[in-house]
XYZ file of C-alpha atoms in Angstrom:
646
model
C 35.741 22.425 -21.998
C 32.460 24.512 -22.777
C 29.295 23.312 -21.628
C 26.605 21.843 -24.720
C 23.264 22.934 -24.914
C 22.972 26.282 -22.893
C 20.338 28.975 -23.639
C 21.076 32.201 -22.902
C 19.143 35.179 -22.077
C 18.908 38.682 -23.649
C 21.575 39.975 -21.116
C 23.656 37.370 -22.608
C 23.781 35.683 -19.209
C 23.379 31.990 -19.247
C 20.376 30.576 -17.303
C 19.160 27.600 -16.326
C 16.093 25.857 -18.063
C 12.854 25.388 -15.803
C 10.051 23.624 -16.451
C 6.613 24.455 -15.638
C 5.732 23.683 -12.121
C 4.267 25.781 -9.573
C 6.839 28.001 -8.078
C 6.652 27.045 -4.379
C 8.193 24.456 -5.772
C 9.625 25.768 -9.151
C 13.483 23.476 -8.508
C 12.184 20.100 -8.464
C 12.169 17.960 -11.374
C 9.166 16.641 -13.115
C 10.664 13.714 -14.225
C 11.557 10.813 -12.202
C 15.673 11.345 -11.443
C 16.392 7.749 -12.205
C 15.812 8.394 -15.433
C 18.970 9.743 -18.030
C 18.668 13.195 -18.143
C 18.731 14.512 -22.230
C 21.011 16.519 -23.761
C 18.044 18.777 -24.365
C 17.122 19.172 -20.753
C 20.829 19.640 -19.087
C 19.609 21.765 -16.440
C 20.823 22.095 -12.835
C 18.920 20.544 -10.145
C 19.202 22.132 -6.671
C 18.272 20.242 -3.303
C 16.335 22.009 -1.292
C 14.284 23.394 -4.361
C 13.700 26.742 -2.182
C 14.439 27.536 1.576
C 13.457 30.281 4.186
C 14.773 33.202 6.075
C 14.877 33.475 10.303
C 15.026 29.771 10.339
C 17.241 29.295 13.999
C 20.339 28.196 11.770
C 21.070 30.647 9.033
C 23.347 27.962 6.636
C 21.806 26.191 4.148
C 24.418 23.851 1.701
C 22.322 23.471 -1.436
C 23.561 20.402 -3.195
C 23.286 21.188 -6.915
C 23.313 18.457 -9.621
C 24.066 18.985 -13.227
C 26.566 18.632 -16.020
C 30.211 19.310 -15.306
C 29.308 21.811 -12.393
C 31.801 20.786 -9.785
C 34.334 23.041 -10.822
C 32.418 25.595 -11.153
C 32.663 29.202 -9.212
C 29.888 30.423 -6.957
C 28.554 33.646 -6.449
C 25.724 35.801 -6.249
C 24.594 38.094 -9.087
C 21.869 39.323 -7.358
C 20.173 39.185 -3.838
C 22.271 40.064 -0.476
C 22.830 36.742 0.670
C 26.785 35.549 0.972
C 28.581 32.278 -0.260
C 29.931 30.901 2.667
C 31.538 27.606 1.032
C 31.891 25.619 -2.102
C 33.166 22.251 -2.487
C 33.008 19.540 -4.737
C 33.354 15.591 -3.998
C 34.125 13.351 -6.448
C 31.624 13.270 -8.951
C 32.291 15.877 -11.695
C 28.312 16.867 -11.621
C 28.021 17.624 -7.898
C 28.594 20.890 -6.250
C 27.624 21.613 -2.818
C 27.417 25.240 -1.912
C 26.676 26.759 1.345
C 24.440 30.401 1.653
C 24.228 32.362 4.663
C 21.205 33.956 5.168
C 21.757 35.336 8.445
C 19.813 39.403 8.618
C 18.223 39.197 5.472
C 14.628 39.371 4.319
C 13.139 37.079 1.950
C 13.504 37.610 -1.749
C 14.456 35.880 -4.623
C 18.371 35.357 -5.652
C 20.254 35.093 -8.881
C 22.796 32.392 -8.044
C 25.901 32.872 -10.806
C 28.439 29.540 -11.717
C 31.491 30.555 -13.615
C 32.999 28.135 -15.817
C 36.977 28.208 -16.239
C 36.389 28.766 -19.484
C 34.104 32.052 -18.800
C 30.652 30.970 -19.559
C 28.279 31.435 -16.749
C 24.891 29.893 -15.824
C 21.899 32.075 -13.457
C 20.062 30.120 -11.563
C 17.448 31.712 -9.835
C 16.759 30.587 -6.221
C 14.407 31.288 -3.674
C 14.314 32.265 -0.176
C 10.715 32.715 1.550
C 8.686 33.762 4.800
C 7.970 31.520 6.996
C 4.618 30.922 8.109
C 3.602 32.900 11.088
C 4.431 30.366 14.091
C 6.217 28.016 12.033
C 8.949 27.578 14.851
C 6.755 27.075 17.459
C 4.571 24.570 15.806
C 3.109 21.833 18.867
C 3.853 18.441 17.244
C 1.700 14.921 18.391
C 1.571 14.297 21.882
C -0.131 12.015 24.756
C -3.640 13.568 24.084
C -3.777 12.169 20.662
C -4.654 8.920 18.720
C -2.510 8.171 15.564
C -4.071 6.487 12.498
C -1.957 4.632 10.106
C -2.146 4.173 6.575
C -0.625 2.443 4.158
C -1.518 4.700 1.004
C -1.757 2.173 -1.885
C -3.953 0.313 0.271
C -6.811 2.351 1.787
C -8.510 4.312 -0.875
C -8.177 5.183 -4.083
C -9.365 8.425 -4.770
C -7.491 9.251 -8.476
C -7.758 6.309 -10.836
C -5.533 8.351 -13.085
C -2.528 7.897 -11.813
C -2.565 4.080 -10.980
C -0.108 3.466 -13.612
C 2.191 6.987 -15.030
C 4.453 7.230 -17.985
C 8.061 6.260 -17.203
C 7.424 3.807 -13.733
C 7.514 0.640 -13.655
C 5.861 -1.576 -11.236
C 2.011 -1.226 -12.942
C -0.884 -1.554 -10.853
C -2.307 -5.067 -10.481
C -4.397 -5.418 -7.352
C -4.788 -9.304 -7.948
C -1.190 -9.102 -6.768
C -0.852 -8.991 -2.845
C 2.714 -7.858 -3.620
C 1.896 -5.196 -6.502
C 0.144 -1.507 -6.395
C -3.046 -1.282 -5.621
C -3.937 2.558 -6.701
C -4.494 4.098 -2.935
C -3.512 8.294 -3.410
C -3.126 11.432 -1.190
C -6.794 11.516 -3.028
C -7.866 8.493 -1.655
C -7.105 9.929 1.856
C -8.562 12.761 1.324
C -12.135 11.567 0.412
C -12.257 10.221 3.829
C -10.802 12.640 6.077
C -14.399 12.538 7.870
C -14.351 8.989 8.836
C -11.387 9.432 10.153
C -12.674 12.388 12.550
C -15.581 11.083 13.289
C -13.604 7.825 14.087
C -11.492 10.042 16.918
C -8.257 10.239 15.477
C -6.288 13.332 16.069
C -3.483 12.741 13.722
C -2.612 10.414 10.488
C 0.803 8.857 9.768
C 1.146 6.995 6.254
C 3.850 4.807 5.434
C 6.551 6.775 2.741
C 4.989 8.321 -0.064
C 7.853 9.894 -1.913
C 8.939 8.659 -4.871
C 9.970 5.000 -4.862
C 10.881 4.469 -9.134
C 11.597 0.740 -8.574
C 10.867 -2.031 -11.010
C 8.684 -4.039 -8.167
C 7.297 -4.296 -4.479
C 7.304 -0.283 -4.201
C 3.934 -0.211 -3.016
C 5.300 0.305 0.619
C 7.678 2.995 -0.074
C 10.551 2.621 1.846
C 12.880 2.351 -1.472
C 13.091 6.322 -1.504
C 14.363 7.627 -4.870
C 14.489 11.349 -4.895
C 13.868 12.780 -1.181
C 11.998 15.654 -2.735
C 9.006 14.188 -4.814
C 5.469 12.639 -3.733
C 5.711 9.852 -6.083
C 3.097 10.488 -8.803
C 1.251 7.265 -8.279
C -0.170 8.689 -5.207
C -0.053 12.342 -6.196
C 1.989 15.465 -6.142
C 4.522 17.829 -3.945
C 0.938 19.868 -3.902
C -1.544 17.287 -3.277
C 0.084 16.179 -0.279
C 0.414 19.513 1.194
C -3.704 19.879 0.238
C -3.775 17.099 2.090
C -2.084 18.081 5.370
C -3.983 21.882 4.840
C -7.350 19.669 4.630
C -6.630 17.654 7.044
C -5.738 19.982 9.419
C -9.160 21.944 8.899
C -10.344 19.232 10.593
C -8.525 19.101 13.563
C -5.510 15.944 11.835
C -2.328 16.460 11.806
C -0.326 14.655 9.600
C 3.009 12.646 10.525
C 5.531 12.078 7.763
C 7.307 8.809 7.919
C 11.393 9.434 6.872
C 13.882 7.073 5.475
C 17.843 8.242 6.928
C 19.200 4.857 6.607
C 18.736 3.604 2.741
C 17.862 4.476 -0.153
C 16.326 2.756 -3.279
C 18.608 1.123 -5.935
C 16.898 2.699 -8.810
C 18.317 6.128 -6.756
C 20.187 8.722 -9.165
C 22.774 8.212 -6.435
C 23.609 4.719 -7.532
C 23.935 6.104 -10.992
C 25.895 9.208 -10.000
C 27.858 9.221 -6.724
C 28.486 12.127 -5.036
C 31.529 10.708 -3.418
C 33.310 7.253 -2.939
C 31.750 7.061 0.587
C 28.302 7.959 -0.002
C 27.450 4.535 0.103
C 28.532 1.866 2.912
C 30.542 -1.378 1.798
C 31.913 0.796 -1.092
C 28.428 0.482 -3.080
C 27.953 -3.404 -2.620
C 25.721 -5.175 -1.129
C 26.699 -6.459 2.427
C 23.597 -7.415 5.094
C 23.574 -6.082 8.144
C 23.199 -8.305 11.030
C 20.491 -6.544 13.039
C 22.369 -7.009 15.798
C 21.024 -3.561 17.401
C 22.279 -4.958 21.136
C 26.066 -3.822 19.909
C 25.605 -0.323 20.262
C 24.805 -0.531 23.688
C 27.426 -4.038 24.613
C 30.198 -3.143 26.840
C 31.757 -6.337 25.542
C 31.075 -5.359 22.085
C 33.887 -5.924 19.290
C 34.494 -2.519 16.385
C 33.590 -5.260 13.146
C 30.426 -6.197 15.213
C 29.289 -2.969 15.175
C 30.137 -1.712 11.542
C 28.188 -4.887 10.341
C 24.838 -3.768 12.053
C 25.014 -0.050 11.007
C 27.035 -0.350 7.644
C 25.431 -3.273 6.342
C 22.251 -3.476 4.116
C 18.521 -4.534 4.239
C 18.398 -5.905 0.986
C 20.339 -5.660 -2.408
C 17.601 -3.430 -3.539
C 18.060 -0.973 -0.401
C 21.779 0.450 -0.726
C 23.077 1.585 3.092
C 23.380 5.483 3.245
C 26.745 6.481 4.635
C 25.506 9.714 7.039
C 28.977 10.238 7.998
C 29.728 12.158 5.177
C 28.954 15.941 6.314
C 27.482 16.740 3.246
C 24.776 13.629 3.064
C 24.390 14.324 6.545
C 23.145 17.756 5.731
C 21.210 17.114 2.835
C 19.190 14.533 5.490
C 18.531 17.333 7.887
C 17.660 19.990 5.515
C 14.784 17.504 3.602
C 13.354 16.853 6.606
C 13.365 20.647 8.003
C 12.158 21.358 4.658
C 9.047 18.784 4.617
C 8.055 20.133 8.466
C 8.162 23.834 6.386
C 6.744 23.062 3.526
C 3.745 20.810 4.167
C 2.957 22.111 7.747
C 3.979 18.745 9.358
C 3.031 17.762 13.523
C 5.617 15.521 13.175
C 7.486 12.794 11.467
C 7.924 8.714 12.013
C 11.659 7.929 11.555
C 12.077 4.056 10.099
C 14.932 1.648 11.857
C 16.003 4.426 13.715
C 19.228 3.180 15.265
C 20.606 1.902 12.165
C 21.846 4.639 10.885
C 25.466 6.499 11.842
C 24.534 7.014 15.667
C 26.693 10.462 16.158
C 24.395 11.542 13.018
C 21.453 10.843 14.625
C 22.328 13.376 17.525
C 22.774 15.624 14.856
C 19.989 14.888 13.034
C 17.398 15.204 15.934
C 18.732 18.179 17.904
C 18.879 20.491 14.720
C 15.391 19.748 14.065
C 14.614 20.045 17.402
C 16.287 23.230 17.565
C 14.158 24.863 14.325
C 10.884 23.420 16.155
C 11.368 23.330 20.217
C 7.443 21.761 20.327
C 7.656 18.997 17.946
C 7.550 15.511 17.835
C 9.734 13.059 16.223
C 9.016 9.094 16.944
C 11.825 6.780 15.968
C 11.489 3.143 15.171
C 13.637 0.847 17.315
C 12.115 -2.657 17.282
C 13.580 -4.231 20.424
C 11.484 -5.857 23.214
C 14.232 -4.286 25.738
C 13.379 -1.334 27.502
C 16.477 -0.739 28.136
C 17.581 -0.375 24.387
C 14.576 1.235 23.326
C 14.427 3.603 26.405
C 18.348 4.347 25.522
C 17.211 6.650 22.664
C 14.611 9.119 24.282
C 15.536 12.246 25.010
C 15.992 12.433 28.802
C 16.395 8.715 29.616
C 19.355 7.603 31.672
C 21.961 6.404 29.970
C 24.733 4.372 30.256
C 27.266 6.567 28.144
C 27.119 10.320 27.524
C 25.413 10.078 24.210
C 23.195 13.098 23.251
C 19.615 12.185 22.192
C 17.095 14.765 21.259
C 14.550 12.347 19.981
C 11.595 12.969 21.802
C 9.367 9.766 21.564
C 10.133 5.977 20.791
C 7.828 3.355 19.411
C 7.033 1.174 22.084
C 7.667 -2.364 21.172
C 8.297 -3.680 24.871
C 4.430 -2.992 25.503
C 3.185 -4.191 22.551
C 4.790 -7.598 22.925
C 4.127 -7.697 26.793
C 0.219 -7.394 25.621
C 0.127 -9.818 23.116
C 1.954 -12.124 25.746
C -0.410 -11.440 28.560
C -3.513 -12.374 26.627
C -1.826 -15.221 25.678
C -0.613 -16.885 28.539
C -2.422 -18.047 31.690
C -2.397 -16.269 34.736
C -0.008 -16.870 37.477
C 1.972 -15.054 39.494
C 4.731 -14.846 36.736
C 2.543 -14.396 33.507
C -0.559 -13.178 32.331
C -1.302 -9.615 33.062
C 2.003 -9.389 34.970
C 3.859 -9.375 31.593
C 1.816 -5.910 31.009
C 2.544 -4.668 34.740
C 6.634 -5.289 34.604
C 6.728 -3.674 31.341
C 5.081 -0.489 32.736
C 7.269 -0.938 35.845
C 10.016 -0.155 34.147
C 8.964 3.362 33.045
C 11.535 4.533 35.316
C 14.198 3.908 32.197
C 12.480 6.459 30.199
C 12.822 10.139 29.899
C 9.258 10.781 29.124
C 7.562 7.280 29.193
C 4.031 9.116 28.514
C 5.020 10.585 25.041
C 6.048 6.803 23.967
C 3.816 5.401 20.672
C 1.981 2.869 22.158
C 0.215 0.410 19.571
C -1.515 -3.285 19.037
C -0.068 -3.882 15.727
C 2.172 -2.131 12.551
C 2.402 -2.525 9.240
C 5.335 -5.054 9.635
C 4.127 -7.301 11.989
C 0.437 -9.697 12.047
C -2.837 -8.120 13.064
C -3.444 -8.020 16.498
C -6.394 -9.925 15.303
C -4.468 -12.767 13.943
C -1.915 -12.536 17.050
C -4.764 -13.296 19.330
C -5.701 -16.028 17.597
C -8.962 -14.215 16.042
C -10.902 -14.107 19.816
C -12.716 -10.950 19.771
C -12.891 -10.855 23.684
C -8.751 -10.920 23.442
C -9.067 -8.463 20.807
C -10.910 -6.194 23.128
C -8.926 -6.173 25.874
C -6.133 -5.126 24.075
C -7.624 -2.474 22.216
C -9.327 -1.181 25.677
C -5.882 -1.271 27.103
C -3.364 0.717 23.871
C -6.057 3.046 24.004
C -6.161 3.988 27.834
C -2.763 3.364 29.034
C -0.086 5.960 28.942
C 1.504 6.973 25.797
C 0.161 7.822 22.460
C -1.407 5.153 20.688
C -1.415 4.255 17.146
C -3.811 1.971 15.316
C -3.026 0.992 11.484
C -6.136 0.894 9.371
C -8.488 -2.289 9.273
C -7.486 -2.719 12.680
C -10.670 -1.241 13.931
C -13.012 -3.591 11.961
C -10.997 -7.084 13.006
C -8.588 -7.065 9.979
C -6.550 -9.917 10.366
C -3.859 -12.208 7.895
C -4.576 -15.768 8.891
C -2.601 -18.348 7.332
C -0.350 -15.835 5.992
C 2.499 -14.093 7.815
C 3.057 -11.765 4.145
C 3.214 -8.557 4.227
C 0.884 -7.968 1.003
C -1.405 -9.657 2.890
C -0.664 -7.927 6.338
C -1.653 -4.790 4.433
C -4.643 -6.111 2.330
C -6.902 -3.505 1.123
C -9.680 -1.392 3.510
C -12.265 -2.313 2.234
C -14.713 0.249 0.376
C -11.542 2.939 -0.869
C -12.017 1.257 -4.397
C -14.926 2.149 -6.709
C -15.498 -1.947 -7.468
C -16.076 -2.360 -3.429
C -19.923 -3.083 -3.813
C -20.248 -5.710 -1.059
C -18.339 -4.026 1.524
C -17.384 -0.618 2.529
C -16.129 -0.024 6.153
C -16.274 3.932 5.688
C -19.859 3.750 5.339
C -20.921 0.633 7.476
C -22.247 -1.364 4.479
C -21.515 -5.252 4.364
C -20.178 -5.248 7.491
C -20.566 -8.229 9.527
C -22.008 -7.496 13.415
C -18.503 -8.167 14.994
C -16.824 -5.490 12.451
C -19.493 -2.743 13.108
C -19.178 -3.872 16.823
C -15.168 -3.505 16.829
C -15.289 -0.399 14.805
C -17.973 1.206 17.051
C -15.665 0.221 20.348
C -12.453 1.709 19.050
C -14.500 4.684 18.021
C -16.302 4.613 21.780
C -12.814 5.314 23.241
C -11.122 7.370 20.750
C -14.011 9.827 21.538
C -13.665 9.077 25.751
C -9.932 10.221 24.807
C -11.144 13.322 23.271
C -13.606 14.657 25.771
C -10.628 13.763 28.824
C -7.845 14.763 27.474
C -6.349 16.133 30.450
C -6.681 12.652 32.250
C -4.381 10.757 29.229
C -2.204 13.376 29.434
C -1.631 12.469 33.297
C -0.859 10.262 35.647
C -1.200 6.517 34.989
C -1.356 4.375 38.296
C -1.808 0.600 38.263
C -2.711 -2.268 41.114
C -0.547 -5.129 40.808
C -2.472 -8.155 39.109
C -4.845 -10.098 41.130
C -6.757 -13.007 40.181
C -6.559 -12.154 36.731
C -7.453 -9.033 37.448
C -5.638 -5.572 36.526
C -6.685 -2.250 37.274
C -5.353 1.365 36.877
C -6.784 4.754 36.619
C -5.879 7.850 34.030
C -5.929 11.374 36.219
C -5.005 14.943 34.814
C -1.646 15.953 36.384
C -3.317 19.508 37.594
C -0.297 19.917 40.422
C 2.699 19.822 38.498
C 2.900 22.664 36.975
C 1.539 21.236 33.369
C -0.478 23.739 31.997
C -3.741 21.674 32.762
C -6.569 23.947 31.858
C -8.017 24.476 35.047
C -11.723 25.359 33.339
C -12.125 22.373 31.685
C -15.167 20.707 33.285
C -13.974 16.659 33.578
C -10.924 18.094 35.011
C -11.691 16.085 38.548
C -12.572 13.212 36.749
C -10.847 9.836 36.617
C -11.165 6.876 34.205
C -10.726 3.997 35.664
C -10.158 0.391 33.666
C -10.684 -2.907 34.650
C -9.512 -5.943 32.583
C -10.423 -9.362 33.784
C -10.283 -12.843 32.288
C -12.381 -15.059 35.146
C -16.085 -13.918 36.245
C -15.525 -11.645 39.016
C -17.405 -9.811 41.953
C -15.148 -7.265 42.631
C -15.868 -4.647 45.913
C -14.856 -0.888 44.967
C -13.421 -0.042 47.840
C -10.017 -2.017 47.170
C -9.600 0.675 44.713
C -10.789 3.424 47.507
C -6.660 4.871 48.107
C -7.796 6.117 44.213
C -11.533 6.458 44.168
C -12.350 8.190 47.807
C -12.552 11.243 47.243
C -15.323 10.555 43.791
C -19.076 9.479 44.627
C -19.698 7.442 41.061
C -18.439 5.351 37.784
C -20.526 5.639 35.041
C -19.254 2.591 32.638
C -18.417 3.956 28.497
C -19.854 1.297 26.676
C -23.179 1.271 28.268
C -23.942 4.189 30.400
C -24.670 2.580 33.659
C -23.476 4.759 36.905
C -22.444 2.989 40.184
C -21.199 3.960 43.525
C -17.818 3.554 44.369
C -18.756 1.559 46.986
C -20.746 -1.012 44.999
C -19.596 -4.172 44.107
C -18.991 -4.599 40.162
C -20.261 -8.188 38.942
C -17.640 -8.324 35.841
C -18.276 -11.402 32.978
C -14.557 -13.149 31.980
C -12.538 -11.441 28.984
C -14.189 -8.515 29.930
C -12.639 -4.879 29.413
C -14.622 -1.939 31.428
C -13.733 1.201 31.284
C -15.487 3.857 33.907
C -15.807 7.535 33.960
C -15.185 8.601 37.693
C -16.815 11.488 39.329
């Protein structure tokens, strides 16, 4: 049948429609895709929008989306790039069509579909340079501090675009679980307190688009993999934002949705295939039950209901072991990294998705970008599950993991317990030493993301029952042990949720990122009460220690079983193993030692002297005073000191 609504050119050659967007970016749509397309606009959408040559694997399988195109036939009308393979699914507006682009340079292709009828439809595609060192990009690593944002939340630099033509879910902030306003603006307006705060690199929850009718504040209801969601900007505002940012020495970490999708997804409208979707398209919860990948005991049903199964209603399962979803996964997040210049990217429930497709998923991105970083989110209190994932842990199977880091939810909850519980000889600090102990499970337990709270779980504020001493410790502690640490906003001015265990509430508002925020404004300092500018002046004190040594947190960490109520360890630079240490940096020698104690103690250096011998003095951070390592330190309880060691 012939196609409605064509326009053809003056060659008589049918082409494709575009609308006006820039061209870096010239294939995706401008209007949200879970919206009908009109007859006037039947165009062909093509995902990616645009790829590049001498990327390490020359296929790329553009999935293209438009009216009655699945039986159409491929091939180039101009450009010397090949068609390697066509296919169509099920859906009669699907056609996924793979390009070679091995040996050729970039340039800009005329991509020809043939109807059976005859008529034909150009669509012009493009293939670019990459940027010069692209590949060998160095993603996030132990000598950096991660800030974390939840957009709609911390600033909001564009009133414009709280509320946009065609979305739902208007901005109300009265309503915890409603928009706020916070933008890629918003973030960008204070780029500078977050320098001058000490953080080396930014990771915001999801800001593509999430078109649902409510709660899509939080973004993890993804409905087109390709578009910033215009309530916090554009494709180009957020790569102005990670060009800004890293001017000033931030890199910025995307977090990535593999395992669902949003209802309101064109995907739910139009399937690509009958199995796109787990439990046929219907909602079926999965049981969390993460411990069945790993059971020896384990039965086949108990492990399709924890992968296959759904969040919520509102989250349909993805199905990654279709080929062709699998790819389209891979290629969005290659083509973020590209795009927007990425240091790396935050992966959400990371084991719940198809496990042989996260091998896949991992080791082709690590093969485009050998120096990377990729953190995946697996919240289990096991070190032995979470450890399982890391590339270069020992495993109990002969499973092929390329992710490089893990979020570390063992040590979080081993810190929150310590500070908790008395001290014996089975609690206390000793919850924080076994954890550590157990490094041994890990392939590279110093590139782990260390943190004191999340978006999805209380303040560590609130956890420790609002004691600032408690509050301290921990802080001292995420931000000196080994791994990288992460702090989500507010955290560093006592943000807590008490009485309240919601999430709206969990991720209340920074204060000062609105222009009505007279009374209180944590960027600048104003209104803020002495324990706030205290708290936000200690995490700041240490970010910067972390920053002038950062050979030492890239080392060794080396701990002294708990005494007393006492635990010590020391952070060195690893200058004998062969890792790179720059041998001309001048706190090279230096050690920084940390003491945390909950009882008033006199404590006599030279317990510590298998460690400190060979230095002469410890200068403390927070107050400048130098001792000899042979004094004795008269420590107050619920105290956290951390020393410089020369």
């Amino acid at each position: 049948m012939p196609r409605r609504n064509r326009v053809t050119n003056d060659s008589g050659h049918i082409k494709i429609q575009k609308r006006a967007i820039p061209l870096l970016l010239s294939c995706i749509t401008t209007f949200p895709l879970f919206s009908v397309q009109s007859s006037a606009n039947s165009g062909i959408d093509v995902y990616p929008p645009n790829w590049w040559v001498g990327m390490q694997n020359s296929n790329v399988e553009l999935m293209l989306y438009g009216d009655d195109v699945a039986d159409d036939t491929v091939s180039i009308a101009k450009g010397d790039v090949s068609v390697k393979h066509s296919q169509a699914l099920d859906s009669e507006n699907y056609l996924f069509v793979t390009l070679d682009t091995s040996n050729v340079s970039a340039q800009e292709l005329v991509i020809r579909l043939t109807d059976s009828d005859g008529t034909t439809r150009d669509l012009t595609y493009t293939l670019e340079k990459r940027a010069q060192g692209s590949a060998s990009r160095e993603g996030f690593g132990p000598q950096d501090a991660i800030y974390l944002i939840a957009p709609d939340r911390y600033a909001n630099g564009n009133v414009e675009n709280d509320n946009v033509k065609g979305y739902g879910d208007p901005a109300d902030r009265s309503f915890k679980g409603g928009r706020h306003g916070g933008d890629i603006q918003g973030i960008v307006d204070n780029l500078n307190y977050i320098q001058d705060m000490g953080f080396t690199q930014i990771w915001t929850m999801p800001m593509l688009e999430n078109a649902m009718d409510k709660y899509s504040y939080h973004g993890y209801s993804t409905t087109d993999y390709y578009k910033i969601d215009p309530r916090f900007g554009s494709n180009d505002d957020f790569i102005a934002l990670s060009t800004e940012a890293k001017s000033k020495g931030l890199g910025i970490i995307m977090d990535m949705v593999l395992n669902h999708i949003g209802s309101n997804h064109l995907w739910m409208k139009d399937t690509p295939s009958h199995d796109w979707i787990n439990n046929n398209g219907k909602f079926v919860g999965t049981t969390h039950k993460r411990e069945v990948l790993h059971d020896p005991h384990a039965v086949a049903s108990d492990i399709k209901g924890f992968s296959d199964g759904w969040f919520v209603p509102t989250m349909p399962d993805l199905n990654q072991r279709n080929p062709h979803l699998a790819n389209y996964l891979i290629q969005n997040a290659i083509w973020w990294v590209e795009s927007a210049g990425l240091s790396g990217i935050r992966v959400d429930t990371y084991s719940y998705p198809d496990k042989a497709f996260l091998s896949q998923w991992t080791n082709r991105i690590m093969d485009e970008y050998p120096n990377f970083n990729i953190v995946g989110e697996e919240w289990s209190v096991n070190p032995a599950i979470t450890a399982y994932w890391q590339a270069g842990s020992h495993r109990h199977d002969d499973y092929d993991s390329a992710l490089p880091s893990v979020m570390d939810f063992p040590l979080q909850a081993a810190v929150v317990k310590a500070l908790s519980n008395d001290e014996s000889w089975n609690s206390g600090f000793n919850s924080v030493y076994e954890t550590l102990a157990t490094d041994f499970l890990y392939g590279d337990p110093n590139n782990l993301v260390i943190f004191p709270d999340n978006h999805d779980m209380s303040r560590i504020f609130t956890q420790l029952g609002h004691d600032k001493d408690k509050w301290n410790m921990a802080m001292t502690l995420l931000l000196t042990t080994r791994g990288i640490p992460q702090v989500f906003y507010g955290t560093e001015i006592l943000m807590g949720n008490e009485g309240s265990e919601d999430h709206g509430i969990i991720r209340s508002d920074f204060p000062g990122g609105w222009p009505s925020d007279n009374d209180k404004n944590a960027f600048t300092g104003h209104g803020l009460t002495d324990d706030e500018r205290w708290a936000q002046q200690r995490v700041k004190g240490l970010l910067q220690l972390r920053k002038s040594h950062p050979l030492q947190f890239k080392g060794l960490l080396k701990h002294f079983a708990p005494e007393n109520g006492v635990y010590t360890y020391i952070r060195e630079a690893n200058v004998d193993s062969g890792s790179g240490a720059d041998k001309s940096n001048t706190h090279q020698s230096d050690k920084i030692l940390v003491i945390l104690n909950k009882k008033p103690v006199d404590l006599p250096l030279n317990k510590y002297a298998e460690v400190l011998s060979t230095h002469q003095t410890l200068t403390r951070v927070s107050d400048g005073i130098s001792f000899k390592t042979t004094d004795t330190l008269r420590l107050p309880a619920m105290s956290a000191s951390v020393f410089i060691v020369q």
